[in-house]
PDB file of C-alpha atoms in Angstrom:
ATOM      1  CA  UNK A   1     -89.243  52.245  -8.592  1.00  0.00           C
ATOM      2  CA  UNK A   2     -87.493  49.046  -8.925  1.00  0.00           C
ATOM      3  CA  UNK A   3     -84.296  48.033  -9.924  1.00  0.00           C
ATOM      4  CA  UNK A   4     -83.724  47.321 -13.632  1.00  0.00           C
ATOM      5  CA  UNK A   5     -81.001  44.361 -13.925  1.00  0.00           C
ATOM      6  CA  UNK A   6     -79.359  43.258 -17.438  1.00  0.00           C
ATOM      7  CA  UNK A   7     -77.052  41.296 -17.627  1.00  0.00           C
ATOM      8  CA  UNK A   8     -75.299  38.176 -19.584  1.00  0.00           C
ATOM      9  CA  UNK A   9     -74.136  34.883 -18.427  1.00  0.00           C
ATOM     10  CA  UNK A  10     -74.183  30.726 -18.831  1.00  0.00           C
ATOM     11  CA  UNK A  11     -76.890  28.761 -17.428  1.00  0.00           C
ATOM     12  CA  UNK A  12     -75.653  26.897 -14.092  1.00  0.00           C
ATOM     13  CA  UNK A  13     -78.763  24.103 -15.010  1.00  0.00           C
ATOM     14  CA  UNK A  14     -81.274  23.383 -17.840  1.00  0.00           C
ATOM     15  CA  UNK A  15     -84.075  25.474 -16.122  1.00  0.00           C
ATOM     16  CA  UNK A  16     -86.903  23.652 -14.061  1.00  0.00           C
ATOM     17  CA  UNK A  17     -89.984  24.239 -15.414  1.00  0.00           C
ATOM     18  CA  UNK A  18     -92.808  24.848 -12.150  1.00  0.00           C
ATOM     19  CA  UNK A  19     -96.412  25.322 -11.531  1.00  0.00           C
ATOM     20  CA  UNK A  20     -97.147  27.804  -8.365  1.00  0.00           C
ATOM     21  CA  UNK A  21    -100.934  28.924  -7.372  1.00  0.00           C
ATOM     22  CA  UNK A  22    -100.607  32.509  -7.205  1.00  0.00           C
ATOM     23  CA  UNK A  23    -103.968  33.866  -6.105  1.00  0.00           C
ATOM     24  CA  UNK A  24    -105.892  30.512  -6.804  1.00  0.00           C
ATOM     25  CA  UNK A  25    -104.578  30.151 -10.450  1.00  0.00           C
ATOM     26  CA  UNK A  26    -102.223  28.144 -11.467  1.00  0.00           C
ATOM     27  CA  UNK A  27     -99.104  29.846 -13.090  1.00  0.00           C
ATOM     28  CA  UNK A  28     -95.803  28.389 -14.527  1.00  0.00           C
ATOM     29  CA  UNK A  29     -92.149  29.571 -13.954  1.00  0.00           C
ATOM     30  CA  UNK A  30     -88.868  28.676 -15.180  1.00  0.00           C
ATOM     31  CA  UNK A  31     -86.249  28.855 -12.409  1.00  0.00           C
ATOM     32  CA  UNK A  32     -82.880  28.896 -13.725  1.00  0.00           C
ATOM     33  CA  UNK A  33     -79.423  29.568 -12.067  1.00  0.00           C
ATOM     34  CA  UNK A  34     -77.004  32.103 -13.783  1.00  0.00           C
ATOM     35  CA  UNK A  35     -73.053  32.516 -13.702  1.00  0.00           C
ATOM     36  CA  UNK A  36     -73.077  36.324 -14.642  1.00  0.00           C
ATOM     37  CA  UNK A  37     -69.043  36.783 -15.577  1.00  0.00           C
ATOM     38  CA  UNK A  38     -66.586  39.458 -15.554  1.00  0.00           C
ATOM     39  CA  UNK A  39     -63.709  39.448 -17.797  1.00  0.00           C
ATOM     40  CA  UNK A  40     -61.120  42.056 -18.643  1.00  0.00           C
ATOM     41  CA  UNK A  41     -58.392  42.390 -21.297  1.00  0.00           C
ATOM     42  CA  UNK A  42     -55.015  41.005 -20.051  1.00  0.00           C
ATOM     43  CA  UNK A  43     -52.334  43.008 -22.208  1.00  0.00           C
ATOM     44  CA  UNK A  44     -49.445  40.716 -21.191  1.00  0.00           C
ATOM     45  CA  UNK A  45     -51.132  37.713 -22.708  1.00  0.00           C
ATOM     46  CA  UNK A  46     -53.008  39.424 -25.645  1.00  0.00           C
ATOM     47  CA  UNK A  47     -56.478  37.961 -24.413  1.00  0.00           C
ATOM     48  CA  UNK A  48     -59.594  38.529 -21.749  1.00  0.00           C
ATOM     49  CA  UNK A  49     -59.391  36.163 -18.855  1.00  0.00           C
ATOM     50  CA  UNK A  50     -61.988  35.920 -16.384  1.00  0.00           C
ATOM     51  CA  UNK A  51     -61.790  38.399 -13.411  1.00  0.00           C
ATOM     52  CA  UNK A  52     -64.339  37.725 -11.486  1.00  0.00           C
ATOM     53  CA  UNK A  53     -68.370  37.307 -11.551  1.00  0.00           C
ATOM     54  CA  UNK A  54     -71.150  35.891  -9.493  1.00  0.00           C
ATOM     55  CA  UNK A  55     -74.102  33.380  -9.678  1.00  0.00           C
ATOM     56  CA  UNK A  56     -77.903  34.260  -9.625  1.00  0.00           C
ATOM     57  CA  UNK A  57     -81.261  32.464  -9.474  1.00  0.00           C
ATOM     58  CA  UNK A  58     -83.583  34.194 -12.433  1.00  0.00           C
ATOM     59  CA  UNK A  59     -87.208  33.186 -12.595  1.00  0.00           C
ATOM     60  CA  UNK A  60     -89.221  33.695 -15.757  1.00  0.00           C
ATOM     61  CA  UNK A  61     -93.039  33.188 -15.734  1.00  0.00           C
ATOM     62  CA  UNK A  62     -95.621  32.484 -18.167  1.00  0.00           C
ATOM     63  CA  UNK A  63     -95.563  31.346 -21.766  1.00  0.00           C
ATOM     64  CA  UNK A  64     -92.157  33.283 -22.120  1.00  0.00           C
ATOM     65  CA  UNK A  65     -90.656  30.677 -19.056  1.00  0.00           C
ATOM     66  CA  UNK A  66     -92.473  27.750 -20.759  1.00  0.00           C
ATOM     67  CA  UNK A  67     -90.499  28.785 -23.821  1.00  0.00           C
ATOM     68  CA  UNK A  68     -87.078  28.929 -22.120  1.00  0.00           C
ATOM     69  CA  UNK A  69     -87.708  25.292 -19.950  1.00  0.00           C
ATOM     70  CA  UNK A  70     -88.233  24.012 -23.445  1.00  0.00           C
ATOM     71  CA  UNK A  71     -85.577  25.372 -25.668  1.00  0.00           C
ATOM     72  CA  UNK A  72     -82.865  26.299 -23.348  1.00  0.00           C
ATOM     73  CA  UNK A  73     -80.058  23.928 -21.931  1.00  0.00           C
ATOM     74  CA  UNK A  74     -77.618  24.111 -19.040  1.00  0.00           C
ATOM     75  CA  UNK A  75     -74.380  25.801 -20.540  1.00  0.00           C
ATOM     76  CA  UNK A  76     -76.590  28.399 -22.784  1.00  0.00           C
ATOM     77  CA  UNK A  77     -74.960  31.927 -23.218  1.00  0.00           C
ATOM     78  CA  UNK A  78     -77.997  34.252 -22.421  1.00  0.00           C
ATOM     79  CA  UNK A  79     -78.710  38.226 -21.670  1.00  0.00           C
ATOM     80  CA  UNK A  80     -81.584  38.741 -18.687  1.00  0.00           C
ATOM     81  CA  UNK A  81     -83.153  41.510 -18.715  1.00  0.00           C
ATOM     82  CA  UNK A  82     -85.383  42.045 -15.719  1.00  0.00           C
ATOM     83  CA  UNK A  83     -86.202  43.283 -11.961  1.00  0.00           C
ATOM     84  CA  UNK A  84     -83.589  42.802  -9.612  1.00  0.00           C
ATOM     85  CA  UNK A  85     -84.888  41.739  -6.337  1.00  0.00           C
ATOM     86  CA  UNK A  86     -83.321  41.641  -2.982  1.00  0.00           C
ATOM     87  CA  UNK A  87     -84.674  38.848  -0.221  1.00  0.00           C
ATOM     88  CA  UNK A  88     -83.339  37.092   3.330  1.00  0.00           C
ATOM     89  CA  UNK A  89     -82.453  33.660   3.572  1.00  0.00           C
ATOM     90  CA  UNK A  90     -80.796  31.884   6.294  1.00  0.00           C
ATOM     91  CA  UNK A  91     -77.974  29.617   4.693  1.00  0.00           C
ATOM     92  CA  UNK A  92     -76.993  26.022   5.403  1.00  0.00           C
ATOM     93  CA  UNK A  93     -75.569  26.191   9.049  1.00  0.00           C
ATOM     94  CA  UNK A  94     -75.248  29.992   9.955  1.00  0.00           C
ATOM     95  CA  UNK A  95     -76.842  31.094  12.215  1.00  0.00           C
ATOM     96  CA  UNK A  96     -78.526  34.736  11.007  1.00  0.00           C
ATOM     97  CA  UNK A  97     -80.397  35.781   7.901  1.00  0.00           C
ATOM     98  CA  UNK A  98     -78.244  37.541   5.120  1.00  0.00           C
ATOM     99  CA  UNK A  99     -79.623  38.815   2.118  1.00  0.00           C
ATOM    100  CA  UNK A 100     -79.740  37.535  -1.250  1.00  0.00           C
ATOM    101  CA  UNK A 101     -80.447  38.334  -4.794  1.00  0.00           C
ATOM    102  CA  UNK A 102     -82.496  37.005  -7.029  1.00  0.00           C
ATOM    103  CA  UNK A 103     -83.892  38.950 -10.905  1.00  0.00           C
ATOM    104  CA  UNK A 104     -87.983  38.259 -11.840  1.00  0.00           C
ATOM    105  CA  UNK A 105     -86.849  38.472 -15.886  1.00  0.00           C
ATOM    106  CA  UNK A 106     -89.041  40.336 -18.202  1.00  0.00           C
ATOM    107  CA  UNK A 107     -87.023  38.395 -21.085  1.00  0.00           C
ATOM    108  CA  UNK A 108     -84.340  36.096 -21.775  1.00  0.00           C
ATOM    109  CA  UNK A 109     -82.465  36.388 -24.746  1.00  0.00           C
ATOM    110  CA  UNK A 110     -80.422  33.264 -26.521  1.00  0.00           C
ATOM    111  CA  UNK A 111     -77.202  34.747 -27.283  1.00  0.00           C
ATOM    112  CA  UNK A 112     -76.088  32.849 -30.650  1.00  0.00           C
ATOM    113  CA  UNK A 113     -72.236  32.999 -30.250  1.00  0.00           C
ATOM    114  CA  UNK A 114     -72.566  29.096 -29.846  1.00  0.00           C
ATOM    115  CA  UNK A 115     -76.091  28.305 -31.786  1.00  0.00           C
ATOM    116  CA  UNK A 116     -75.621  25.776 -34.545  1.00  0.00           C
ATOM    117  CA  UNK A 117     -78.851  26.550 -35.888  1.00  0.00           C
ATOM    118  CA  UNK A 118     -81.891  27.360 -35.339  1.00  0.00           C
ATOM    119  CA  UNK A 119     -85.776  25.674 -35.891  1.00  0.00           C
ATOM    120  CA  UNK A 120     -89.039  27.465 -36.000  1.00  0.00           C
ATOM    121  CA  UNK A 121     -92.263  26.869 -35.630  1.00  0.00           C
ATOM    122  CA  UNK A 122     -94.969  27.390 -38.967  1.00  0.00           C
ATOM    123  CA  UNK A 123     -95.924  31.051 -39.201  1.00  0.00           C
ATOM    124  CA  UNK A 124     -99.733  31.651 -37.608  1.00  0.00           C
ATOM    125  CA  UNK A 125    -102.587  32.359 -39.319  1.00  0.00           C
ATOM    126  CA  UNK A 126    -103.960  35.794 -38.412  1.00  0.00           C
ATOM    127  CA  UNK A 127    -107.593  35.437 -37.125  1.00  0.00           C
ATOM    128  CA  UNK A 128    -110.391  36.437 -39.844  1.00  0.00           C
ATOM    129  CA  UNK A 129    -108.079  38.446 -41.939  1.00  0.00           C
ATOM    130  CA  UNK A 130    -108.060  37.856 -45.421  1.00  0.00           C
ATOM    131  CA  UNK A 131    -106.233  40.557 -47.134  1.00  0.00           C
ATOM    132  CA  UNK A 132    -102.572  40.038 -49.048  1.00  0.00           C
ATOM    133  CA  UNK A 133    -100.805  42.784 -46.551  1.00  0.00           C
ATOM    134  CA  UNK A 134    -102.173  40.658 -43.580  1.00  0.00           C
ATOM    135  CA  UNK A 135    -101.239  37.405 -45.297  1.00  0.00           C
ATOM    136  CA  UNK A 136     -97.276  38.700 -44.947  1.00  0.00           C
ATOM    137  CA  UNK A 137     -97.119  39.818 -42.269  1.00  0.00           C
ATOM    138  CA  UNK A 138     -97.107  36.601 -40.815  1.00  0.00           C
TER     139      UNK A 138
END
């Protein structure tokens, strides 16, 4: 069973939008870099400061990460919600292999504390259907 991750945090980068062959078909992925924070209520100063957190690469693939390359920006206050996946990398001048982290995101969520507003796109038509009820629904 895998590991379920959720979690919220600011984009590190506008995600990069990327086309990989995975079994001779081309797929896209958004790779983005998270800041997931910590912060904790700080009685003495009657406010939550920052306490501690950590950064994250989060992939997101298909029509769902073609969605997030286009509408998302670096900064952007999301929730991930995903598989959390560990893997071993050797960093910049050590030596050894550690492990890293990384989450494969079923969905990334906009979290609107700083959205301005919002635009959306013309409601689809519904394939051969004719009938009021069907009609709005879209």
């Amino acid at each position: 069973m895998p590991n379920v991750f959720r979690g919220k945090g600011n984009l590190g980068d506008t995600p990069i939008l990327k086309h990989v062959p995975v079994n001779g078909v081309d797929e896209v992925v958004a790779e983005m870099r998270m800041f997931f924070d910590d912060y904790a209520y700080d009685q003495a100063n009657d406010e939550y400061q920052q306490v501690g957190g950590f950064w994250m690469s989060v992939s997101l693939w298909g029509q769902r990460g073609e969605d997030a390359a286009r509408v998302l920006r670096r900064g952007a206050r999301v929730q991930v919600e995903g598989v959390l996946k560990q893997f071993m990398y050797s960093p910049e001048g050590a030596p050894d292999k550690v492990p890293g982290f990384q989450v494969t995101a079923d969905d990334v969520t906009l979290c609107l504390g700083r959205v301005e507003r919002a635009d959306f796109k013309p409601k689809r038509e519904l394939a051969g259907s004719t009938s009021e009820a069907a009609a709005d629904a879209t």
